[in-house]
Tab-separated table of C-alpha atoms in Angstrom:
chain	number	residue	atom	x	y	z
Z	460	MET	CA	151.882	140.884	39.276
Z	461	ASP	CA	150.394	138.100	41.382
Z	462	LEU	CA	153.143	136.376	43.350
Z	463	THR	CA	150.861	134.422	45.676
Z	464	ALA	CA	150.676	131.144	43.749
Z	465	PRO	CA	153.705	128.847	44.024
Z	466	THR	CA	155.304	127.760	40.755
Z	467	PHE	CA	157.384	124.669	40.071
Z	468	GLY	CA	159.766	122.936	37.736
Z	469	LEU	CA	160.475	119.237	37.266
Z	470	VAL	CA	163.884	118.819	38.879
Z	471	ASN	CA	165.281	115.291	38.541
Z	472	GLY	CA	161.703	114.120	37.933
Z	473	HIS	CA	160.372	115.748	41.118
Z	474	PRO	CA	158.125	118.829	41.173
Z	475	LEU	CA	160.139	121.398	43.130
Z	476	PHE	CA	158.055	124.440	44.099
Z	477	LEU	CA	159.056	128.024	44.782
Z	478	ASP	CA	156.645	130.034	46.891
Z	479	LEU	CA	157.704	133.656	46.503
Z	480	ALA	CA	155.102	134.797	49.044
Z	481	THR	CA	156.956	132.913	51.796
Z	482	ASP	CA	160.377	132.944	50.104
Z	483	SER	CA	160.666	129.153	50.310
Z	484	TYR	CA	161.246	126.073	48.164
Z	485	PHE	CA	159.441	122.809	48.851
Z	486	LEU	CA	158.725	119.301	47.568
Z	487	LEU	CA	155.364	117.546	47.798
Z	488	GLU	CA	154.542	114.565	49.966
Z	489	PRO	CA	154.997	111.295	47.984
Z	490	ASP	CA	151.249	110.704	47.407
Z	491	ASP	CA	150.668	114.296	46.270
Z	492	GLU	CA	153.724	114.161	44.025
Z	493	SER	CA	152.526	110.927	42.431
Z	494	GLU	CA	149.080	112.420	41.767
Z	495	LEU	CA	150.575	115.547	40.185
Z	496	LEU	CA	152.981	113.551	38.004
Z	497	LYS	CA	150.137	111.309	36.781
Z	498	ALA	CA	148.058	114.370	35.915
Z	499	LEU	CA	150.982	115.919	34.036
Z	500	GLN	CA	151.604	112.700	32.071
Z	501	SER	CA	147.964	112.384	31.056
Z	502	ASN	CA	147.985	115.803	29.356
Z	503	ALA	CA	144.289	116.001	30.186
Z	504	PRO	CA	142.968	119.351	31.364
Z	505	SER	CA	143.087	119.414	35.142
Z	506	GLN	CA	143.098	121.740	38.107
Z	507	HIS	CA	146.791	121.002	38.640
Z	508	PRO	CA	149.346	123.668	37.764
Z	509	ARG	CA	151.798	123.173	34.905
Z	510	PRO	CA	155.572	123.270	35.361
Z	511	VAL	CA	157.549	126.316	34.285
Z	512	ASP	CA	158.542	125.874	30.660
Z	513	TRP	CA	161.268	128.424	30.025
Z	514	PRO	CA	163.669	128.207	27.070
Z	515	LYS	CA	167.329	127.819	27.856
Z	516	PRO	CA	169.413	130.783	26.729
Z	517	ALA	CA	171.520	130.369	23.610
Z	518	SER	CA	173.988	133.207	24.210
Z	519	GLN	CA	175.398	135.309	27.017
Z	520	VAL	CA	176.549	138.871	27.508
Z	521	THR	CA	180.297	138.960	27.911
Z	522	LEU	CA	182.922	141.584	28.639
Z	523	VAL	CA	185.819	139.556	27.246
Z	524	GLY	CA	187.907	141.851	25.075
Z	525	ASP	CA	185.786	144.890	26.001
Z	526	PRO	CA	188.235	147.711	26.822
Z	527	SER	CA	185.517	150.242	27.700
Z	528	ARG	CA	185.544	151.963	31.049
Z	529	PRO	CA	182.318	152.311	33.006
Z	530	ARG	CA	180.422	155.566	33.283
Z	531	PHE	CA	180.789	157.145	36.705
Z	532	ALA	CA	177.018	157.737	36.880
Z	533	ASP	CA	176.440	154.008	36.248
Z	534	ILE	CA	178.789	153.049	39.090
Z	535	LEU	CA	176.975	155.374	41.498
Z	536	PHE	CA	173.494	154.242	40.470
Z	537	ILE	CA	174.338	150.529	40.495
Z	538	GLY	CA	176.147	150.795	43.844
Z	539	ALA	CA	173.124	152.534	45.367
Z	540	SER	CA	170.776	149.946	43.824
Z	541	LEU	CA	172.797	147.029	45.187
Z	542	THR	CA	172.874	148.588	48.661
Z	543	SER	CA	169.124	149.226	48.590
Z	544	VAL	CA	168.271	145.745	47.291
Z	545	ARG	CA	170.450	144.019	49.903
Z	546	ARG	CA	168.947	146.104	52.708
Z	547	ARG	CA	165.401	145.345	51.540
Z	548	LEU	CA	166.146	141.624	51.203
Z	549	ARG	CA	167.363	141.540	54.792
Z	550	ARG	CA	164.209	143.282	56.042
Z	551	GLY	CA	161.400	141.584	54.160
Z	552	LEU	CA	160.062	138.884	51.967
Z	553	LEU	CA	161.235	138.496	48.426
Z	554	ALA	CA	157.728	138.978	46.993
Z	555	ASP	CA	157.466	142.395	48.621
Z	556	LEU	CA	160.689	143.476	46.957
Z	557	ILE	CA	159.931	142.299	43.434
Z	558	SER	CA	156.173	142.896	43.259
Z	559	GLY	CA	156.587	146.372	41.772
Z	560	LEU	CA	159.426	145.530	39.391
Z	561	PHE	CA	157.334	143.780	36.775
Z	562	GLU	CA	154.924	146.397	35.516
Z	563	PRO	CA	153.874	145.835	31.901
Z	564	PRO	CA	156.282	147.668	29.607
Z	565	ALA	CA	155.093	150.645	27.599
Z	566	GLY	CA	155.811	149.598	24.028
Z	567	ASP	CA	158.286	147.139	22.589
Z	568	ARG	CA	161.600	146.375	24.232
Z	569	ASP	CA	164.573	146.174	21.927
Z	570	THR	CA	166.797	143.188	22.789
Z	571	PRO	CA	169.986	144.746	21.348
Z	572	GLU	CA	169.393	147.793	23.595
Z	573	THR	CA	168.833	145.485	26.575
Z	574	VAL	CA	172.053	143.608	25.821
Z	575	GLY	CA	173.992	146.873	25.558
Z	576	LEU	CA	172.588	148.059	28.881
Z	577	ALA	CA	173.467	144.723	30.506
Z	578	ARG	CA	177.021	145.127	29.216
Z	579	ARG	CA	177.154	148.621	30.762
Z	580	PHE	CA	175.907	147.184	34.069
Z	581	LEU	CA	178.498	144.399	34.095
Z	582	CYS	CA	181.272	146.836	33.212
Z	583	ALA	CA	180.333	149.143	36.106
Z	584	ARG	CA	179.666	146.224	38.490
Z	585	ARG	CA	183.323	145.177	38.280
Z	586	TRP	CA	184.292	148.453	39.993
Z	587	LEU	CA	182.050	147.926	43.029
Z	588	PRO	CA	183.223	146.230	46.233
Z	589	HIS	CA	179.936	144.406	46.847
Z	590	GLN	CA	180.385	140.635	46.954
Z	591	GLY	CA	178.507	138.895	44.138
Z	592	ASN	CA	175.028	137.565	44.940
Z	593	CYS	CA	172.844	136.254	42.136
Z	594	LEU	CA	169.575	137.607	43.543
Z	595	ALA	CA	170.822	141.063	44.541
Z	596	ASP	CA	172.766	141.459	41.288
Z	597	SER	CA	169.815	140.311	39.160
Z	598	LEU	CA	167.425	142.721	40.885
Z	599	ALA	CA	169.914	145.606	40.625
Z	600	LEU	CA	170.360	144.878	36.918
Z	601	LEU	CA	166.584	144.775	36.473
Z	602	ILE	CA	166.294	148.183	38.185
Z	603	PHE	CA	169.072	149.523	35.934
Z	604	LEU	CA	167.345	148.201	32.803
Z	605	GLN	CA	164.002	149.670	33.804
Z	606	ARG	CA	165.612	153.034	34.530
Z	607	HIS	CA	166.666	153.077	30.878
Z	608	GLY	CA	163.334	151.847	29.487
Z	609	ALA	CA	164.293	148.201	28.979
Z	610	THR	CA	163.331	145.040	30.809
Z	611	ALA	CA	164.104	141.335	31.110
Z	612	SER	CA	162.757	138.160	32.689
Z	613	LEU	CA	163.890	137.049	36.137
Z	614	ILE	CA	164.438	133.297	36.239
Z	615	PHE	CA	164.743	131.262	39.433
Z	616	GLY	CA	166.383	127.866	39.015
Z	617	ALA	CA	167.105	125.027	41.402
Z	618	LYS	CA	168.705	121.613	41.574
Z	619	LEU	CA	168.544	118.710	44.001
Z	620	ASP	CA	171.066	116.324	45.575
Z	621	PRO	CA	172.310	118.578	47.043
Z	622	PHE	CA	169.764	121.375	46.896
Z	623	ALA	CA	170.974	124.641	45.392
Z	624	ALA	CA	169.108	127.677	44.076
Z	625	HIS	CA	170.206	130.329	41.614
Z	626	CYS	CA	168.668	133.174	39.624
Z	627	TRP	CA	169.521	135.192	36.539
Z	628	LEU	CA	168.085	137.664	34.025
Z	629	GLN	CA	167.299	136.712	30.482
Z	630	ALA	CA	166.141	138.772	27.486
Z	631	GLY	CA	164.821	136.440	24.817
Z	632	PRO	CA	167.546	133.875	24.155
Z	633	THR	CA	170.269	135.975	25.785
Z	634	LEU	CA	171.570	135.419	29.316
Z	635	LEU	CA	172.298	138.892	30.675
Z	636	ASN	CA	174.241	138.459	33.935
Z	637	ASP	CA	175.747	135.006	34.155
Z	638	ARG	CA	177.575	132.341	32.160
Z	639	LEU	CA	175.828	129.586	30.231
Z	640	ASP	CA	177.938	126.872	31.882
Z	641	ARG	CA	177.055	128.151	35.376
Z	642	ILE	CA	173.277	127.937	34.905
Z	643	GLU	CA	173.282	124.674	32.945
Z	644	GLY	CA	172.569	122.437	35.950
Z	645	PHE	CA	169.637	124.538	37.193
Z	646	THR	CA	166.032	123.822	36.207
Z	647	PRO	CA	163.735	126.869	36.064
Z	648	VAL	CA	161.109	126.768	38.823
Z	649	ALA	CA	159.825	130.351	38.357
Z	650	ALA	CA	160.010	132.865	35.517
Z	651	LEU	CA	158.830	136.420	36.100
Z	652	SER	CA	158.254	138.574	33.050
Z	653	PRO	CA	156.660	141.972	32.496
C-alpha cells in the first residue's frame, strides 16, 4: 500500500491533511486552500486530490449485557500485540508500522465474523492493564482480525478548534472498537482499506 501521498478531509470547511509518511497533520496556506476549494467546487477534472469520502458507521460493537469471559489465548495474544505496537510506535514512523498491515485479502471477508472477532477482542482487552490509546488499540485489533482471516478499514479522523485527532476500525457500516457518539465530531481525513 502506498502511504506516501497525503490525504485530506474537509474539516469545518478547511482541507486538513494527514501525511502518514511524516506522521503529521497540516493545513494549507490561505492561497493554496482557496485554489483547492475552488477546484473542488467546480467538479471539473483536475490534478488536485479529492477529499476522503468515507461513510459514517450506522452501528457499533458493544459488550453491554455480554456475560462471556475472554479466552486466555486471546488475552495473551492481544497483550503481546499491544506491547509490540506501542514499542514500534515509539521507535518509528506510523507509515512504517502500518505499511504491511493492509495486504489485499484472500477471498471475501464476512462482516458477521469480523464483528464477532471484534467482540472477542474487546472482551479480552478489558482484562489488560494497558491504558487505552485509539491508535495502538486499533492496530492491535487489526492484527487480531488478520490473524483470524478477517480485516477492517482503519479510519483517521480529526477536528479543529481545538485540534484533535482520533482513529478507529470499521467493517462496512459497523464501528468495531469505539462508540458512535465518541467519533461523531471527527471528520475522516484518511481511510486505509485492504
